[in-house]
Amino acid sequence: HSQESHTDYIYNMALTTTHLITASKDRTIRIWSLATQRLAHPPLESHTAAVLCVAVHEAKNLLFSGSVDKRMIVWDMESWDCVRVVEDAHEESVLSIAASEKFVVTASQDKTVKVWDIEHLARTDSSSIVTPMRCLTGHAAAVNALALTSDNIITGSGDRTIRIWDIETLTCIRTIQGHFEKGIAALALLPSGGKVVAGGSDMTVRIFDVATGVEEACLRGHTNLARSVCAMPGENEDEGGEVSIVSGSYDGKVRVW
């Protein structure tokens, strides 16, 4: 069914229990049925430039997307209708987006991170003006990646640092300098939430303790930018079982650690 596919690069994906959601340079978001592996709905086309990131809040039936057009768009995952368009959510491209029970967090090429009230974004009165609860500043380059825990917002930037922000006070409580030679491109949390995995432009994948900022491992093997990382729990992970880290790189390889 190649006629259903994207017509340009796919930049980001999100999973629900029933669907795969893909964001593309072709300015569309596509909703794929996991059961049939075909489009479940016509492409979502409200963005006017490449769609760089998507995040879901399945309990609230909401999908959030960010784009080069600087917009954040909120979608209803039952009807796939556009609930709200936040124009100029950032001054430059929205590079990463994440959702928790209370907040939606966006990161941008404009070096800032913004925290939004999820209930306000979800209101059907889309004519009301939405402003962020807080704009987090401190990074010296584009903020490329986000990760959320119950206590923290974790951000990774082209300035080669990871910042840990307290989710209640929305203040930076730790800056992890690491040993990256170039910027940070991707973040993922280990299932326990206590360690963060970062992929870098220096071709390395590194693991840091969130509480202390200590670098615990540096994984080398890629020969180009480590652009995406994720962590998969093994059996009995809560009891100290093995966890696999998966990294994807511009070198064309996927590595499992």
PDB file of C-alpha atoms in Angstrom:
ATOM      1  CA  HIS A   1       0.000   0.000   0.000  1.00  0.00           C
ATOM      2  CA  SER A   2       2.754   2.402  -0.970  1.00  0.00           C
ATOM      3  CA  GLN A   3       0.181   5.011  -1.967  1.00  0.00           C
ATOM      4  CA  GLU A   4      -0.522   5.518   1.749  1.00  0.00           C
ATOM      5  CA  SER A   5       3.074   6.270   2.690  1.00  0.00           C
ATOM      6  CA  HIS A   6       4.749   9.574   3.496  1.00  0.00           C
ATOM      7  CA  THR A   7       6.351  11.397   0.572  1.00  0.00           C
ATOM      8  CA  ASP A   8       9.404  12.643   2.503  1.00  0.00           C
ATOM      9  CA  TYR A   9      11.523  11.927   5.592  1.00  0.00           C
ATOM     10  CA  ILE A  10       9.857  10.646   8.772  1.00  0.00           C
ATOM     11  CA  TYR A  11      11.231  12.622  11.723  1.00  0.00           C
ATOM     12  CA  ASN A  12       9.392  11.196  14.717  1.00  0.00           C
ATOM     13  CA  MET A  13       6.947   8.513  15.841  1.00  0.00           C
ATOM     14  CA  ALA A  14       4.628   7.801  18.768  1.00  0.00           C
ATOM     15  CA  LEU A  15       2.814   4.634  19.814  1.00  0.00           C
ATOM     16  CA  THR A  16      -0.564   4.027  21.410  1.00  0.00           C
ATOM     17  CA  THR A  17      -2.037   0.637  22.212  1.00  0.00           C
ATOM     18  CA  THR A  18      -3.790   0.607  18.824  1.00  0.00           C
ATOM     19  CA  HIS A  19      -1.946   3.004  16.519  1.00  0.00           C
ATOM     20  CA  LEU A  20       1.453   4.131  15.272  1.00  0.00           C
ATOM     21  CA  ILE A  21       1.646   7.878  14.643  1.00  0.00           C
ATOM     22  CA  THR A  22       4.306   9.283  12.312  1.00  0.00           C
ATOM     23  CA  ALA A  23       5.474  12.875  11.687  1.00  0.00           C
ATOM     24  CA  SER A  24       7.099  13.845   8.428  1.00  0.00           C
ATOM     25  CA  LYS A  25       8.904  16.475   6.431  1.00  0.00           C
ATOM     26  CA  ASP A  26       5.957  16.236   3.992  1.00  0.00           C
ATOM     27  CA  ARG A  27       3.999  18.369   6.537  1.00  0.00           C
ATOM     28  CA  THR A  28       1.616  15.559   7.463  1.00  0.00           C
ATOM     29  CA  ILE A  29       0.943  13.327  10.445  1.00  0.00           C
ATOM     30  CA  ARG A  30      -0.222   9.838   9.578  1.00  0.00           C
ATOM     31  CA  ILE A  31      -2.186   7.463  11.785  1.00  0.00           C
ATOM     32  CA  TRP A  32      -1.483   3.773  11.193  1.00  0.00           C
ATOM     33  CA  SER A  33      -3.510   0.874  12.559  1.00  0.00           C
ATOM     34  CA  LEU A  34      -1.292  -1.642  14.335  1.00  0.00           C
ATOM     35  CA  ALA A  35      -3.826  -4.339  13.476  1.00  0.00           C
ATOM     36  CA  THR A  36      -3.945  -3.753   9.704  1.00  0.00           C
ATOM     37  CA  GLN A  37      -0.653  -1.840   9.218  1.00  0.00           C
ATOM     38  CA  ARG A  38      -2.591   0.582   7.010  1.00  0.00           C
ATOM     39  CA  LEU A  39      -3.727   4.169   7.409  1.00  0.00           C
ATOM     40  CA  ALA A  40      -6.561   4.410   9.915  1.00  0.00           C
ATOM     41  CA  HIS A  41      -7.429   7.985   8.943  1.00  0.00           C
ATOM     42  CA  PRO A  42      -6.590  10.440   6.148  1.00  0.00           C
ATOM     43  CA  PRO A  43      -3.336  12.337   6.822  1.00  0.00           C
ATOM     44  CA  LEU A  44      -3.543  15.236   9.291  1.00  0.00           C
ATOM     45  CA  GLU A  45      -2.520  18.347   7.370  1.00  0.00           C
ATOM     46  CA  SER A  46      -2.813  21.458   9.558  1.00  0.00           C
ATOM     47  CA  HIS A  47       0.926  22.148   9.788  1.00  0.00           C
ATOM     48  CA  THR A  48       2.433  24.391   7.116  1.00  0.00           C
ATOM     49  CA  ALA A  49       5.996  23.052   7.334  1.00  0.00           C
ATOM     50  CA  ALA A  50       7.837  19.858   8.319  1.00  0.00           C
ATOM     51  CA  VAL A  51       6.387  18.122  11.383  1.00  0.00           C
ATOM     52  CA  LEU A  52       9.313  17.364  13.686  1.00  0.00           C
ATOM     53  CA  CYS A  53       7.765  15.811  16.793  1.00  0.00           C
ATOM     54  CA  VAL A  54       4.655  14.110  18.165  1.00  0.00           C
ATOM     55  CA  ALA A  55       3.596  12.970  21.640  1.00  0.00           C
ATOM     56  CA  VAL A  56       0.472  11.240  22.911  1.00  0.00           C
ATOM     57  CA  HIS A  57      -1.509  11.299  26.132  1.00  0.00           C
ATOM     58  CA  GLU A  58      -3.573   8.181  25.649  1.00  0.00           C
ATOM     59  CA  ALA A  59      -5.633   8.549  28.844  1.00  0.00           C
ATOM     60  CA  LYS A  60      -6.860  11.951  27.683  1.00  0.00           C
ATOM     61  CA  ASN A  61      -7.108  10.885  24.018  1.00  0.00           C
ATOM     62  CA  LEU A  62      -4.836  13.738  22.954  1.00  0.00           C
ATOM     63  CA  LEU A  63      -2.057  13.978  20.379  1.00  0.00           C
ATOM     64  CA  PHE A  64       0.387  16.903  20.369  1.00  0.00           C
ATOM     65  CA  SER A  65       2.575  17.891  17.432  1.00  0.00           C
ATOM     66  CA  GLY A  66       5.330  20.443  16.825  1.00  0.00           C
ATOM     67  CA  SER A  67       6.746  21.779  13.598  1.00  0.00           C
ATOM     68  CA  VAL A  68       9.174  23.996  11.757  1.00  0.00           C
ATOM     69  CA  ASP A  69       6.167  26.345  11.395  1.00  0.00           C
ATOM     70  CA  LYS A  70       6.609  27.130  15.148  1.00  0.00           C
ATOM     71  CA  ARG A  71       3.121  25.802  15.885  1.00  0.00           C
ATOM     72  CA  MET A  72       1.993  23.316  18.478  1.00  0.00           C
ATOM     73  CA  ILE A  73      -1.218  21.565  17.451  1.00  0.00           C
ATOM     74  CA  VAL A  74      -3.504  19.540  19.724  1.00  0.00           C
ATOM     75  CA  TRP A  75      -5.536  16.718  18.154  1.00  0.00           C
ATOM     76  CA  ASP A  76      -8.439  14.597  19.452  1.00  0.00           C
ATOM     77  CA  MET A  77      -7.386  10.952  19.090  1.00  0.00           C
ATOM     78  CA  GLU A  78     -10.969   9.702  18.792  1.00  0.00           C
ATOM     79  CA  SER A  79     -12.092  11.931  15.920  1.00  0.00           C
ATOM     80  CA  TRP A  80      -8.578  13.036  14.833  1.00  0.00           C
ATOM     81  CA  ASP A  81      -9.956  16.565  14.649  1.00  0.00           C
ATOM     82  CA  CYS A  82      -7.740  19.555  15.390  1.00  0.00           C
ATOM     83  CA  VAL A  83      -8.630  20.785  18.889  1.00  0.00           C
ATOM     84  CA  ARG A  84      -6.294  23.747  19.062  1.00  0.00           C
ATOM     85  CA  VAL A  85      -3.530  25.461  17.115  1.00  0.00           C
ATOM     86  CA  VAL A  86      -1.014  27.377  19.206  1.00  0.00           C
ATOM     87  CA  GLU A  87       0.557  29.842  16.792  1.00  0.00           C
ATOM     88  CA  ASP A  88       4.135  30.870  17.536  1.00  0.00           C
ATOM     89  CA  ALA A  89       4.456  28.426  20.417  1.00  0.00           C
ATOM     90  CA  HIS A  90       8.164  29.243  20.082  1.00  0.00           C
ATOM     91  CA  GLU A  91      10.175  31.811  18.163  1.00  0.00           C
ATOM     92  CA  GLU A  92      11.772  29.051  16.079  1.00  0.00           C
ATOM     93  CA  SER A  93      11.085  25.402  15.199  1.00  0.00           C
ATOM     94  CA  VAL A  94       9.522  23.125  17.823  1.00  0.00           C
ATOM     95  CA  LEU A  95      12.043  20.282  18.006  1.00  0.00           C
ATOM     96  CA  SER A  96      10.694  18.039  20.756  1.00  0.00           C
ATOM     97  CA  ILE A  97       7.475  17.564  22.705  1.00  0.00           C
ATOM     98  CA  ALA A  98       6.443  15.453  25.697  1.00  0.00           C
ATOM     99  CA  ALA A  99       3.274  15.061  27.752  1.00  0.00           C
ATOM    100  CA  SER A 100       2.616  14.115  31.383  1.00  0.00           C
ATOM    101  CA  GLU A 101      -0.532  14.007  33.503  1.00  0.00           C
ATOM    102  CA  LYS A 102      -0.514  17.789  34.095  1.00  0.00           C
ATOM    103  CA  PHE A 103       1.860  19.300  31.571  1.00  0.00           C
ATOM    104  CA  VAL A 104       2.904  19.426  27.953  1.00  0.00           C
ATOM    105  CA  VAL A 105       6.544  20.402  27.510  1.00  0.00           C
ATOM    106  CA  THR A 106       8.010  21.755  24.266  1.00  0.00           C
ATOM    107  CA  ALA A 107      11.637  22.369  23.316  1.00  0.00           C
ATOM    108  CA  SER A 108      12.839  24.567  20.522  1.00  0.00           C
ATOM    109  CA  GLN A 109      15.607  25.719  18.285  1.00  0.00           C
ATOM    110  CA  ASP A 110      15.168  29.085  20.046  1.00  0.00           C
ATOM    111  CA  LYS A 111      17.087  27.589  23.037  1.00  0.00           C
ATOM    112  CA  THR A 112      14.031  27.584  25.337  1.00  0.00           C
ATOM    113  CA  VAL A 113      11.761  25.007  26.930  1.00  0.00           C
ATOM    114  CA  LYS A 114       8.111  25.845  27.572  1.00  0.00           C
ATOM    115  CA  VAL A 115       5.710  24.207  30.011  1.00  0.00           C
ATOM    116  CA  TRP A 116       1.992  24.259  29.169  1.00  0.00           C
ATOM    117  CA  ASP A 117      -1.078  23.335  31.214  1.00  0.00           C
ATOM    118  CA  ILE A 118      -2.560  20.247  29.553  1.00  0.00           C
ATOM    119  CA  GLU A 119      -6.120  20.974  30.701  1.00  0.00           C
ATOM    120  CA  HIS A 120      -6.024  24.427  29.156  1.00  0.00           C
ATOM    121  CA  LEU A 121      -4.705  23.042  25.882  1.00  0.00           C
ATOM    122  CA  ALA A 122      -7.463  20.412  25.817  1.00  0.00           C
ATOM    123  CA  ARG A 123     -10.368  22.853  26.206  1.00  0.00           C
ATOM    124  CA  THR A 124     -12.658  22.813  23.204  1.00  0.00           C
ATOM    125  CA  ASP A 125     -12.933  26.604  23.266  1.00  0.00           C
ATOM    126  CA  SER A 126     -10.002  26.956  20.917  1.00  0.00           C
ATOM    127  CA  SER A 127     -10.541  30.700  20.558  1.00  0.00           C
ATOM    128  CA  SER A 128      -9.137  31.339  24.031  1.00  0.00           C
ATOM    129  CA  ILE A 129      -5.512  32.452  24.143  1.00  0.00           C
ATOM    130  CA  VAL A 130      -3.085  29.897  25.531  1.00  0.00           C
ATOM    131  CA  THR A 131       0.183  30.990  27.081  1.00  0.00           C
ATOM    132  CA  PRO A 132       2.856  28.794  28.670  1.00  0.00           C
ATOM    133  CA  MET A 133       2.995  28.413  32.434  1.00  0.00           C
ATOM    134  CA  ARG A 134       6.733  28.991  32.305  1.00  0.00           C
ATOM    135  CA  CYS A 135       9.513  29.526  29.773  1.00  0.00           C
ATOM    136  CA  LEU A 136      12.684  27.766  30.917  1.00  0.00           C
ATOM    137  CA  THR A 137      15.901  29.437  29.816  1.00  0.00           C
ATOM    138  CA  GLY A 138      19.555  28.628  30.348  1.00  0.00           C
ATOM    139  CA  HIS A 139      20.605  26.479  27.406  1.00  0.00           C
ATOM    140  CA  ALA A 140      23.028  28.198  25.036  1.00  0.00           C
ATOM    141  CA  ALA A 141      21.939  26.336  21.887  1.00  0.00           C
ATOM    142  CA  ALA A 142      18.914  24.556  20.441  1.00  0.00           C
ATOM    143  CA  VAL A 143      17.139  22.204  22.851  1.00  0.00           C
ATOM    144  CA  ASN A 144      16.920  19.012  20.806  1.00  0.00           C
ATOM    145  CA  ALA A 145      15.476  16.464  23.219  1.00  0.00           C
ATOM    146  CA  LEU A 146      13.170  16.062  26.209  1.00  0.00           C
ATOM    147  CA  ALA A 147      12.429  13.386  28.782  1.00  0.00           C
ATOM    148  CA  LEU A 148       9.948  13.508  31.674  1.00  0.00           C
ATOM    149  CA  THR A 149       9.909  11.734  35.016  1.00  0.00           C
ATOM    150  CA  SER A 150       7.385  12.173  37.828  1.00  0.00           C
ATOM    151  CA  ASP A 151       9.771  14.671  39.441  1.00  0.00           C
ATOM    152  CA  ASN A 152      11.802  16.200  36.646  1.00  0.00           C
ATOM    153  CA  ILE A 153      11.936  17.650  33.167  1.00  0.00           C
ATOM    154  CA  ILE A 154      15.195  16.589  31.494  1.00  0.00           C
ATOM    155  CA  THR A 155      16.501  18.536  28.499  1.00  0.00           C
ATOM    156  CA  GLY A 156      19.381  17.916  26.107  1.00  0.00           C
ATOM    157  CA  SER A 157      20.903  20.634  23.959  1.00  0.00           C
ATOM    158  CA  GLY A 158      23.341  21.435  21.235  1.00  0.00           C
ATOM    159  CA  ASP A 159      25.335  23.241  23.944  1.00  0.00           C
ATOM    160  CA  ARG A 160      26.526  19.752  25.082  1.00  0.00           C
ATOM    161  CA  THR A 161      24.693  19.878  28.413  1.00  0.00           C
ATOM    162  CA  ILE A 162      21.775  18.083  30.005  1.00  0.00           C
ATOM    163  CA  ARG A 163      19.669  20.110  32.419  1.00  0.00           C
ATOM    164  CA  ILE A 164      17.450  18.683  35.153  1.00  0.00           C
ATOM    165  CA  TRP A 165      14.459  20.857  36.084  1.00  0.00           C
ATOM    166  CA  ASP A 166      12.252  20.357  39.138  1.00  0.00           C
ATOM    167  CA  ILE A 167       8.742  19.719  37.816  1.00  0.00           C
ATOM    168  CA  GLU A 168       7.048  21.525  40.721  1.00  0.00           C
ATOM    169  CA  THR A 169       9.173  24.676  40.957  1.00  0.00           C
ATOM    170  CA  LEU A 170      10.200  24.642  37.263  1.00  0.00           C
ATOM    171  CA  THR A 171      13.720  25.646  38.200  1.00  0.00           C
ATOM    172  CA  CYS A 172      16.986  24.088  37.043  1.00  0.00           C
ATOM    173  CA  ILE A 173      18.384  21.971  39.872  1.00  0.00           C
ATOM    174  CA  ARG A 174      21.320  20.380  38.025  1.00  0.00           C
ATOM    175  CA  THR A 175      23.382  20.874  34.883  1.00  0.00           C
ATOM    176  CA  ILE A 176      25.204  17.809  33.598  1.00  0.00           C
ATOM    177  CA  GLN A 177      28.225  18.780  31.553  1.00  0.00           C
ATOM    178  CA  GLY A 178      29.157  15.237  30.598  1.00  0.00           C
ATOM    179  CA  HIS A 179      32.026  14.714  28.214  1.00  0.00           C
ATOM    180  CA  PHE A 180      30.299  15.225  24.899  1.00  0.00           C
ATOM    181  CA  GLU A 181      32.530  16.721  22.240  1.00  0.00           C
ATOM    182  CA  LYS A 182      29.483  17.970  20.325  1.00  0.00           C
ATOM    183  CA  GLY A 183      25.774  18.559  20.958  1.00  0.00           C
ATOM    184  CA  ILE A 184      23.177  16.190  22.385  1.00  0.00           C
ATOM    185  CA  ALA A 185      20.636  14.909  19.870  1.00  0.00           C
ATOM    186  CA  ALA A 186      18.434  12.454  21.786  1.00  0.00           C
ATOM    187  CA  LEU A 187      17.372  11.435  25.299  1.00  0.00           C
ATOM    188  CA  ALA A 188      15.659   8.399  26.771  1.00  0.00           C
ATOM    189  CA  LEU A 189      15.005   7.225  30.321  1.00  0.00           C
ATOM    190  CA  LEU A 190      15.834   3.791  31.599  1.00  0.00           C
ATOM    191  CA  PRO A 191      12.635   2.090  32.812  1.00  0.00           C
ATOM    192  CA  SER A 192      13.440   2.800  36.464  1.00  0.00           C
ATOM    193  CA  GLY A 193      13.564   6.534  35.689  1.00  0.00           C
ATOM    194  CA  GLY A 194      16.780   7.010  37.642  1.00  0.00           C
ATOM    195  CA  LYS A 195      19.148   7.112  34.685  1.00  0.00           C
ATOM    196  CA  VAL A 196      19.051   8.993  31.396  1.00  0.00           C
ATOM    197  CA  VAL A 197      20.561   7.844  28.105  1.00  0.00           C
ATOM    198  CA  ALA A 198      21.835  10.505  25.711  1.00  0.00           C
ATOM    199  CA  GLY A 199      22.815  10.210  22.054  1.00  0.00           C
ATOM    200  CA  GLY A 200      25.332  12.736  20.785  1.00  0.00           C
ATOM    201  CA  SER A 201      26.669  14.343  17.644  1.00  0.00           C
ATOM    202  CA  ASP A 202      30.081  13.001  18.721  1.00  0.00           C
ATOM    203  CA  MET A 203      28.828   9.494  17.803  1.00  0.00           C
ATOM    204  CA  THR A 204      28.617   8.308  21.429  1.00  0.00           C
ATOM    205  CA  VAL A 205      25.760   7.093  23.609  1.00  0.00           C
ATOM    206  CA  ARG A 206      26.186   7.979  27.281  1.00  0.00           C
ATOM    207  CA  ILE A 207      24.371   7.036  30.479  1.00  0.00           C
ATOM    208  CA  PHE A 208      23.999   9.474  33.379  1.00  0.00           C
ATOM    209  CA  ASP A 209      22.594   9.167  36.891  1.00  0.00           C
ATOM    210  CA  VAL A 210      19.763  11.719  37.136  1.00  0.00           C
ATOM    211  CA  ALA A 211      20.208  12.339  40.875  1.00  0.00           C
ATOM    212  CA  THR A 212      23.962  12.883  40.846  1.00  0.00           C
ATOM    213  CA  GLY A 213      24.774  13.826  37.256  1.00  0.00           C
ATOM    214  CA  VAL A 214      27.563  11.240  37.183  1.00  0.00           C
ATOM    215  CA  GLU A 215      28.361   9.709  33.799  1.00  0.00           C
ATOM    216  CA  GLU A 216      28.173   5.944  34.286  1.00  0.00           C
ATOM    217  CA  ALA A 217      29.003   4.688  30.802  1.00  0.00           C
ATOM    218  CA  CYS A 218      30.107   5.846  27.380  1.00  0.00           C
ATOM    219  CA  LEU A 219      29.069   3.504  24.554  1.00  0.00           C
ATOM    220  CA  ARG A 220      31.193   3.802  21.409  1.00  0.00           C
ATOM    221  CA  GLY A 221      30.646   2.112  18.081  1.00  0.00           C
ATOM    222  CA  HIS A 222      28.624   4.427  15.865  1.00  0.00           C
ATOM    223  CA  THR A 223      30.540   6.229  13.132  1.00  0.00           C
ATOM    224  CA  ASN A 224      28.129   9.150  12.802  1.00  0.00           C
ATOM    225  CA  LEU A 225      25.611  11.124  14.875  1.00  0.00           C
ATOM    226  CA  ALA A 226      23.640   8.983  17.360  1.00  0.00           C
ATOM    227  CA  ARG A 227      20.289  10.482  16.444  1.00  0.00           C
ATOM    228  CA  SER A 228      17.824   8.352  18.421  1.00  0.00           C
ATOM    229  CA  VAL A 229      17.918   6.255  21.589  1.00  0.00           C
ATOM    230  CA  CYS A 230      15.445   4.160  23.551  1.00  0.00           C
ATOM    231  CA  ALA A 231      15.538   1.674  26.409  1.00  0.00           C
ATOM    232  CA  MET A 232      13.794  -1.679  26.627  1.00  0.00           C
ATOM    233  CA  PRO A 233      13.256  -3.487  29.928  1.00  0.00           C
ATOM    234  CA  GLY A 234      14.249  -7.103  30.117  1.00  0.00           C
ATOM    235  CA  GLU A 235      12.754  -9.774  32.335  1.00  0.00           C
ATOM    236  CA  ASN A 236      12.639  -8.868  36.049  1.00  0.00           C
ATOM    237  CA  GLU A 237      14.016  -5.382  35.349  1.00  0.00           C
ATOM    238  CA  ASP A 238      12.650  -4.161  38.688  1.00  0.00           C
ATOM    239  CA  GLU A 239      14.781  -6.779  40.398  1.00  0.00           C
ATOM    240  CA  GLY A 240      17.977  -5.753  38.665  1.00  0.00           C
ATOM    241  CA  GLY A 241      17.448  -7.637  35.419  1.00  0.00           C
ATOM    242  CA  GLU A 242      19.063  -6.538  32.189  1.00  0.00           C
ATOM    243  CA  VAL A 243      17.907  -3.507  30.235  1.00  0.00           C
ATOM    244  CA  SER A 244      18.723  -3.087  26.553  1.00  0.00           C
ATOM    245  CA  ILE A 245      19.553   0.297  25.062  1.00  0.00           C
ATOM    246  CA  VAL A 246      18.865   0.729  21.361  1.00  0.00           C
ATOM    247  CA  SER A 247      20.526   3.504  19.365  1.00  0.00           C
ATOM    248  CA  GLY A 248      19.995   4.607  15.792  1.00  0.00           C
ATOM    249  CA  SER A 249      22.580   6.617  13.884  1.00  0.00           C
ATOM    250  CA  TYR A 250      23.193   8.517  10.692  1.00  0.00           C
ATOM    251  CA  ASP A 251      25.732   5.768   9.972  1.00  0.00           C
ATOM    252  CA  GLY A 252      22.739   3.646   8.942  1.00  0.00           C
ATOM    253  CA  LYS A 253      23.071   1.197  11.823  1.00  0.00           C
ATOM    254  CA  VAL A 254      20.936   0.285  14.837  1.00  0.00           C
ATOM    255  CA  ARG A 255      22.965  -0.908  17.805  1.00  0.00           C
ATOM    256  CA  VAL A 256      21.600  -2.872  20.771  1.00  0.00           C
ATOM    257  CA  TRP A 257      23.592  -2.551  24.012  1.00  0.00           C
TER     258      TRP A 257
END
